[in-house]
Amino acid sequence: MLSLSKETEYYNNIKPISVGDISIHPEKNVYIAGPCAVESEEQMQRIAAAVVGMGALAIRGGAFKPRTNPEAFRGLGVEGLQYLFDAGSLHGVPVVTEVMAERQIDLILQASKNHKNHPFIFQIGARNAQNYELLSAVGKTGIPVMLKNGSGSNIKDMIGAAGYITHGGSPVIMCERGISTFNCGDPKKCAGRFTADLHAVLRFQEEGFLTIFDPSHAAGRADHVVQIALAGVGVGANGVIVEVHDDPQHALCDKDQAISFEQFHTLINTAKQLEQVMRASQFIY
Ligand code: PEP
Ligand code: MN
């Protein structure tokens, strides 16, 4: 039977991961939203208020940004962490933020401590999916890690990468964010910025990983993000992480793929309806 129903043995092997009051769970979908980069205190507060109000269970925002071009905005660093954790604390939701280098691990831990040990998830970005020193170091913290697939990494590569993290004790949440194919690049000339690898969601789950889907970096253009996100939910991802901005056209990072509050509203409401249809047909729990 083609399904992720209770009878599907591998699905029963996926263990929930608690982060503060929320649980990333095989039977529930988590929606995580926020800007690509933390840009200011006000921006972070505005976006957090909007997305949490619409049902996001955690917020995202990069303080350390890996940029293809060093001239581009590379994040606010420690100041950005403060704004992100401020917003998470105020709205009572965990935060997700990228760690790019070993020395940033302590800075992020410290930001959490400064906010009464506010719960968070470390994000490992696509570019660091094979940075084994970093993977090992972050794994030793015991804090949950959302591991994004490298754009050129296959399933075996990613299981190996996850092993470096879990070896130290941190649980891993896989994040499928698109792969490099002949049909990706400029999202106006090709199919997308990357190619959403829907099969990989099922394969990561088969390997025992909770798997969250990132439509933003796959699509690379805002007008495709909602549809691609729904495809991820439809295939049975355990949640969606999406880039949302209060003024997408002026986002300092990844502006072409930043969706508006209205688009996020459509995304989360339609996704929840889709979940219901899937549950009713016992396609998922
Ligand atoms: C991001 O989440 O903003 C990011 C840089 O993602 P990725 O590592 O998937 O490119
Ligand atoms: Mn981004």
CSV table of C-alpha atoms and ligand atoms in Angstrom, one decimal:
chain,number,residue,atom,x,y,z
A,1,MET,CA,0.0,0.0,0.0
A,2,LEU,CA,1.4,3.4,-0.9
A,3,SER,CA,0.9,5.2,2.3
A,4,LEU,CA,2.5,6.6,5.4
A,5,SER,CA,-0.2,4.9,7.5
A,6,LYS,CA,0.2,3.5,10.9
A,7,GLU,CA,1.0,0.1,9.3
A,8,THR,CA,4.0,1.4,7.5
A,9,GLU,CA,6.7,0.0,9.7
A,10,TYR,CA,9.4,2.6,9.1
A,11,TYR,CA,7.0,5.4,10.1
A,12,ASN,CA,6.7,3.9,13.5
A,13,ASN,CA,10.4,4.1,14.0
A,14,ILE,CA,10.5,7.9,13.8
A,15,LYS,CA,10.9,9.4,17.3
A,16,PRO,CA,9.5,12.8,18.3
A,17,ILE,CA,11.9,15.5,19.3
A,18,SER,CA,10.9,18.0,22.0
A,19,VAL,CA,12.0,21.6,21.7
A,20,GLY,CA,10.6,23.6,24.7
A,21,ASP,CA,6.9,23.3,24.6
A,22,ILE,CA,6.6,22.0,21.1
A,23,SER,CA,7.3,18.6,19.7
A,24,ILE,CA,8.5,17.9,16.2
A,25,HIS,CA,6.4,14.8,15.7
A,26,PRO,CA,5.6,12.2,13.1
A,27,GLU,CA,1.9,12.6,13.7
A,28,LYS,CA,1.8,16.4,13.6
A,29,ASN,CA,3.0,19.0,11.2
A,30,VAL,CA,5.1,21.9,12.5
A,31,TYR,CA,5.2,25.2,10.6
A,32,ILE,CA,8.2,27.4,11.1
A,33,ALA,CA,8.4,30.8,9.5
A,34,GLY,CA,10.4,34.0,9.6
A,35,PRO,CA,12.8,36.0,7.5
A,36,CYS,CA,15.9,34.6,5.8
A,37,ALA,CA,18.0,37.1,7.9
A,38,VAL,CA,17.3,39.0,11.1
A,39,GLU,CA,17.4,42.6,9.9
A,40,SER,CA,16.3,44.7,12.9
A,41,GLU,CA,14.6,44.4,16.2
A,42,GLU,CA,11.3,45.8,14.8
A,43,GLN,CA,11.4,43.6,11.7
A,44,MET,CA,11.8,40.5,13.8
A,45,GLN,CA,9.0,41.5,16.2
A,46,ARG,CA,6.6,42.3,13.3
A,47,ILE,CA,7.2,39.1,11.5
A,48,ALA,CA,7.1,37.0,14.7
A,49,ALA,CA,3.8,38.5,15.8
A,50,ALA,CA,2.3,37.9,12.3
A,51,VAL,CA,3.4,34.3,11.7
A,52,VAL,CA,2.8,33.1,15.3
A,53,GLY,CA,-0.6,34.7,15.1
A,54,MET,CA,-1.3,32.7,12.0
A,55,GLY,CA,-0.2,29.4,13.6
A,56,ALA,CA,3.6,29.1,13.2
A,57,LEU,CA,4.9,27.0,16.1
A,58,ALA,CA,8.5,28.3,15.8
A,59,ILE,CA,10.3,31.2,14.2
A,60,ARG,CA,13.4,31.3,12.0
A,61,GLY,CA,15.9,34.0,11.3
A,62,GLY,CA,19.6,34.0,10.4
A,63,ALA,CA,22.1,36.0,12.3
A,64,PHE,CA,25.1,34.5,10.5
A,65,LYS,CA,24.3,34.3,6.8
A,66,PRO,CA,26.3,32.3,4.3
A,67,ARG,CA,26.2,34.5,1.2
A,68,THR,CA,27.5,33.6,-2.3
A,69,ASN,CA,28.9,37.1,-2.6
A,70,PRO,CA,30.9,38.5,0.3
A,71,GLU,CA,29.6,42.0,-0.5
A,72,ALA,CA,26.0,40.9,0.3
A,73,PHE,CA,24.4,41.4,3.7
A,74,ARG,CA,25.9,38.8,6.0
A,75,GLY,CA,23.7,39.1,9.0
A,76,LEU,CA,23.7,41.1,12.2
A,77,GLY,CA,25.7,38.5,14.2
A,78,VAL,CA,25.2,38.6,18.0
A,79,GLU,CA,22.9,41.5,17.7
A,80,GLY,CA,20.7,39.5,15.4
A,81,LEU,CA,20.7,36.6,17.8
A,82,GLN,CA,19.4,38.9,20.5
A,83,TYR,CA,16.5,40.2,18.4
A,84,LEU,CA,15.6,36.7,17.3
A,85,PHE,CA,15.6,35.3,20.9
A,86,ASP,CA,13.8,38.5,22.1
A,87,ALA,CA,11.0,37.7,19.6
A,88,GLY,CA,10.9,34.0,20.4
A,89,SER,CA,10.6,34.8,24.1
A,90,LEU,CA,8.0,37.4,23.7
A,91,HIS,CA,5.8,35.1,21.6
A,92,GLY,CA,6.6,31.9,23.5
A,93,VAL,CA,8.0,30.0,20.6
A,94,PRO,CA,11.3,28.2,19.9
A,95,VAL,CA,13.7,29.7,17.4
A,96,VAL,CA,15.7,28.2,14.6
A,97,THR,CA,19.0,29.8,13.6
A,98,GLU,CA,22.0,28.9,11.5
A,99,VAL,CA,25.4,28.1,12.9
A,100,MET,CA,28.1,28.4,10.2
A,101,ALA,CA,31.3,28.0,12.3
A,102,GLU,CA,32.3,26.3,15.5
A,103,ARG,CA,32.9,29.6,17.3
A,104,GLN,CA,29.3,30.6,16.7
A,105,ILE,CA,28.0,27.6,18.7
A,106,ASP,CA,28.8,29.3,22.0
A,107,LEU,CA,27.4,32.6,20.8
A,108,ILE,CA,24.1,31.0,20.1
A,109,LEU,CA,24.1,29.0,23.4
A,110,GLN,CA,24.8,32.3,25.2
A,111,ALA,CA,21.9,34.1,23.5
A,112,SER,CA,19.6,31.3,24.7
A,113,LYS,CA,21.0,31.6,28.2
A,114,ASN,CA,20.5,35.3,28.2
A,115,HIS,CA,16.8,34.6,27.5
A,116,LYS,CA,16.2,32.1,30.4
A,117,ASN,CA,17.5,29.2,28.3
A,118,HIS,CA,15.0,29.9,25.6
A,119,PRO,CA,14.6,26.7,23.5
A,120,PHE,CA,16.1,26.7,20.0
A,121,ILE,CA,17.2,24.5,17.1
A,122,PHE,CA,20.6,24.8,15.5
A,123,GLN,CA,20.3,25.0,11.7
A,124,ILE,CA,23.1,23.5,9.6
A,125,GLY,CA,22.9,25.1,6.2
A,126,ALA,CA,23.2,23.3,2.8
A,127,ARG,CA,26.8,24.6,2.4
A,128,ASN,CA,27.9,22.9,5.6
A,129,ALA,CA,26.3,19.5,5.1
A,130,GLN,CA,29.8,18.1,4.7
A,131,ASN,CA,31.6,20.2,7.3
A,132,TYR,CA,32.3,17.3,9.6
A,133,GLU,CA,34.1,19.3,12.2
A,134,LEU,CA,31.2,21.6,12.6
A,135,LEU,CA,28.7,18.7,12.5
A,136,SER,CA,30.6,16.9,15.3
A,137,ALA,CA,30.9,20.1,17.4
A,138,VAL,CA,27.2,21.0,17.2
A,139,GLY,CA,26.2,17.4,17.9
A,140,LYS,CA,28.0,17.6,21.2
A,141,THR,CA,25.7,20.3,22.5
A,142,GLY,CA,22.8,17.9,22.9
A,143,ILE,CA,20.6,20.6,21.3
A,144,PRO,CA,18.3,19.5,18.4
A,145,VAL,CA,19.8,20.2,15.0
A,146,MET,CA,18.0,20.8,11.7
A,147,LEU,CA,20.3,19.5,9.0
A,148,LYS,CA,19.7,20.8,5.5
A,149,ASN,CA,20.7,18.7,2.6
A,150,GLY,CA,23.7,19.8,0.6
A,151,SER,CA,22.6,20.8,-2.9
A,152,GLY,CA,24.8,18.1,-4.2
A,153,SER,CA,24.5,15.5,-1.4
A,154,ASN,CA,22.7,12.2,-1.9
A,155,ILE,CA,20.8,10.3,0.7
A,156,LYS,CA,23.8,8.3,1.8
A,157,ASP,CA,25.8,11.5,2.2
A,158,MET,CA,23.1,13.0,4.4
A,159,ILE,CA,22.8,9.9,6.6
A,160,GLY,CA,26.5,10.1,7.1
A,161,ALA,CA,26.3,13.8,7.9
A,162,ALA,CA,23.5,13.2,10.4
A,163,GLY,CA,25.7,10.4,12.0
A,164,TYR,CA,28.3,13.0,12.9
A,165,ILE,CA,25.7,15.0,14.8
A,166,THR,CA,23.9,12.1,16.5
A,167,HIS,CA,27.2,10.6,17.6
A,168,GLY,CA,27.6,13.5,20.0
A,169,GLY,CA,24.1,13.2,21.4
A,170,SER,CA,22.1,15.9,19.5
A,171,PRO,CA,18.9,14.6,17.7
A,172,VAL,CA,18.7,15.5,14.0
A,173,ILE,CA,15.7,16.8,12.1
A,174,MET,CA,16.4,16.5,8.4
A,175,CYS,CA,15.4,19.4,6.2
A,176,GLU,CA,14.9,18.9,2.4
A,177,ARG,CA,15.7,22.2,0.7
A,178,GLY,CA,16.2,21.2,-2.9
A,179,ILE,CA,19.1,19.8,-4.9
A,180,SER,CA,21.1,20.9,-7.9
A,181,THR,CA,19.8,19.5,-11.2
A,182,PHE,CA,20.1,20.4,-14.9
A,183,ASN,CA,16.8,22.3,-14.4
A,184,CYS,CA,17.7,24.7,-11.7
A,185,GLY,CA,19.6,27.9,-11.4
A,186,ASP,CA,17.9,31.2,-12.3
A,187,PRO,CA,14.3,30.5,-11.3
A,188,LYS,CA,13.0,32.7,-14.2
A,189,LYS,CA,14.9,30.7,-16.8
A,190,CYS,CA,14.9,27.2,-15.2
A,191,ALA,CA,12.3,25.3,-13.2
A,192,GLY,CA,13.5,26.6,-9.9
A,193,ARG,CA,16.5,27.9,-7.9
A,194,PHE,CA,17.0,24.3,-6.9
A,195,THR,CA,14.9,21.2,-7.6
A,196,ALA,CA,12.6,20.2,-4.7
A,197,ASP,CA,13.5,16.6,-4.0
A,198,LEU,CA,10.1,15.2,-2.8
A,199,HIS,CA,11.3,11.6,-2.9
A,200,ALA,CA,14.0,12.4,-0.4
A,201,VAL,CA,11.4,13.3,2.2
A,202,LEU,CA,10.2,9.7,2.1
A,203,ARG,CA,13.7,8.3,2.1
A,204,PHE,CA,14.8,10.3,5.0
A,205,GLN,CA,11.7,9.2,6.9
A,206,GLU,CA,12.4,5.6,5.9
A,207,GLU,CA,15.8,6.0,7.5
A,208,GLY,CA,14.2,7.1,10.8
A,209,PHE,CA,14.5,10.9,10.5
A,210,LEU,CA,11.8,13.4,11.1
A,211,THR,CA,11.8,15.5,7.9
A,212,ILE,CA,10.9,19.1,7.4
A,213,PHE,CA,10.5,20.6,4.0
A,214,ASP,CA,11.9,24.0,2.9
A,215,PRO,CA,10.0,25.2,-0.2
A,216,SER,CA,11.7,28.7,-0.2
A,217,HIS,CA,15.2,27.7,-1.2
A,218,ALA,CA,14.0,25.1,-3.7
A,219,ALA,CA,11.6,27.5,-5.5
A,220,GLY,CA,13.7,30.6,-5.3
A,221,ARG,CA,10.6,32.7,-6.3
A,222,ALA,CA,7.8,33.8,-4.0
A,223,ASP,CA,5.0,33.0,-6.5
A,224,HIS,CA,5.9,29.3,-6.4
A,225,VAL,CA,6.6,28.8,-2.7
A,226,VAL,CA,3.0,28.1,-1.6
A,227,GLN,CA,2.4,25.4,-4.2
A,228,ILE,CA,5.8,23.7,-3.6
A,229,ALA,CA,5.2,23.8,0.2
A,230,LEU,CA,1.9,22.0,-0.3
A,231,ALA,CA,3.6,19.4,-2.4
A,232,GLY,CA,5.9,18.8,0.5
A,233,VAL,CA,3.0,18.5,2.9
A,234,GLY,CA,1.3,16.2,0.4
A,235,VAL,CA,4.2,13.9,0.3
A,236,GLY,CA,4.1,13.6,4.1
A,237,ALA,CA,6.8,15.9,5.4
A,238,ASN,CA,6.6,16.5,9.2
A,239,GLY,CA,6.5,20.2,8.7
A,240,VAL,CA,7.5,23.2,6.6
A,241,ILE,CA,10.1,25.9,7.2
A,242,VAL,CA,9.4,28.9,5.1
A,243,GLU,CA,10.9,32.4,4.6
A,244,VAL,CA,8.3,35.1,5.3
A,245,HIS,CA,8.9,38.9,5.3
A,246,ASP,CA,6.8,42.0,6.1
A,247,ASP,CA,8.2,43.8,3.1
A,248,PRO,CA,9.4,41.0,0.8
A,249,GLN,CA,10.7,43.3,-2.0
A,250,HIS,CA,13.1,45.0,0.4
A,251,ALA,CA,14.3,41.9,2.2
A,252,LEU,CA,18.1,42.1,2.7
A,253,CYS,CA,18.5,38.4,1.9
A,254,ASP,CA,16.7,36.0,-0.4
A,255,LYS,CA,14.1,38.6,-1.3
A,256,ASP,CA,12.9,36.9,-4.5
A,257,GLN,CA,11.6,33.9,-2.5
A,258,ALA,CA,10.3,35.8,0.6
A,259,ILE,CA,6.5,35.4,0.9
A,260,SER,CA,4.2,38.0,2.3
A,261,PHE,CA,2.0,37.5,5.4
A,262,GLU,CA,-1.0,37.0,3.1
A,263,GLN,CA,0.8,34.2,1.2
A,264,PHE,CA,1.8,32.6,4.5
A,265,HIS,CA,-1.8,32.7,5.6
A,266,THR,CA,-2.8,30.9,2.4
A,267,LEU,CA,0.0,28.4,2.9
A,268,ILE,CA,-0.7,27.4,6.5
A,269,ASN,CA,-4.5,27.3,6.1
A,270,THR,CA,-4.4,25.2,2.9
A,271,ALA,CA,-1.7,23.0,4.4
A,272,LYS,CA,-3.8,22.3,7.4
A,273,GLN,CA,-6.8,21.4,5.2
A,274,LEU,CA,-4.6,19.1,3.2
A,275,GLU,CA,-3.4,17.4,6.4
A,276,GLN,CA,-7.0,16.8,7.3
A,277,VAL,CA,-7.8,15.2,4.0
A,278,MET,CA,-4.7,13.0,4.4
A,279,ARG,CA,-5.7,12.0,7.9
A,280,ALA,CA,-9.3,11.3,6.9
A,281,SER,CA,-8.1,8.9,4.3
A,282,GLN,CA,-5.6,7.5,6.7
A,283,PHE,CA,-2.8,8.4,4.3
A,284,ILE,CA,-1.0,9.9,7.3
A,285,TYR,CA,-2.0,9.7,11.0
B,1,PEP,C1,18.7,29.7,4.8
B,1,PEP,O1,17.9,28.9,5.5
B,1,PEP,O2,18.5,30.9,4.8
B,1,PEP,C2,19.8,29.1,4.0
B,1,PEP,C3,20.9,29.8,3.8
B,1,PEP,O3,19.5,27.9,3.5
B,1,PEP,P1,20.3,26.9,2.7
B,1,PEP,O4,21.4,26.5,3.6
B,1,PEP,O5,19.3,25.8,2.5
B,1,PEP,O6,20.8,27.5,1.5
B,2,MN,MN,17.5,32.1,2.9
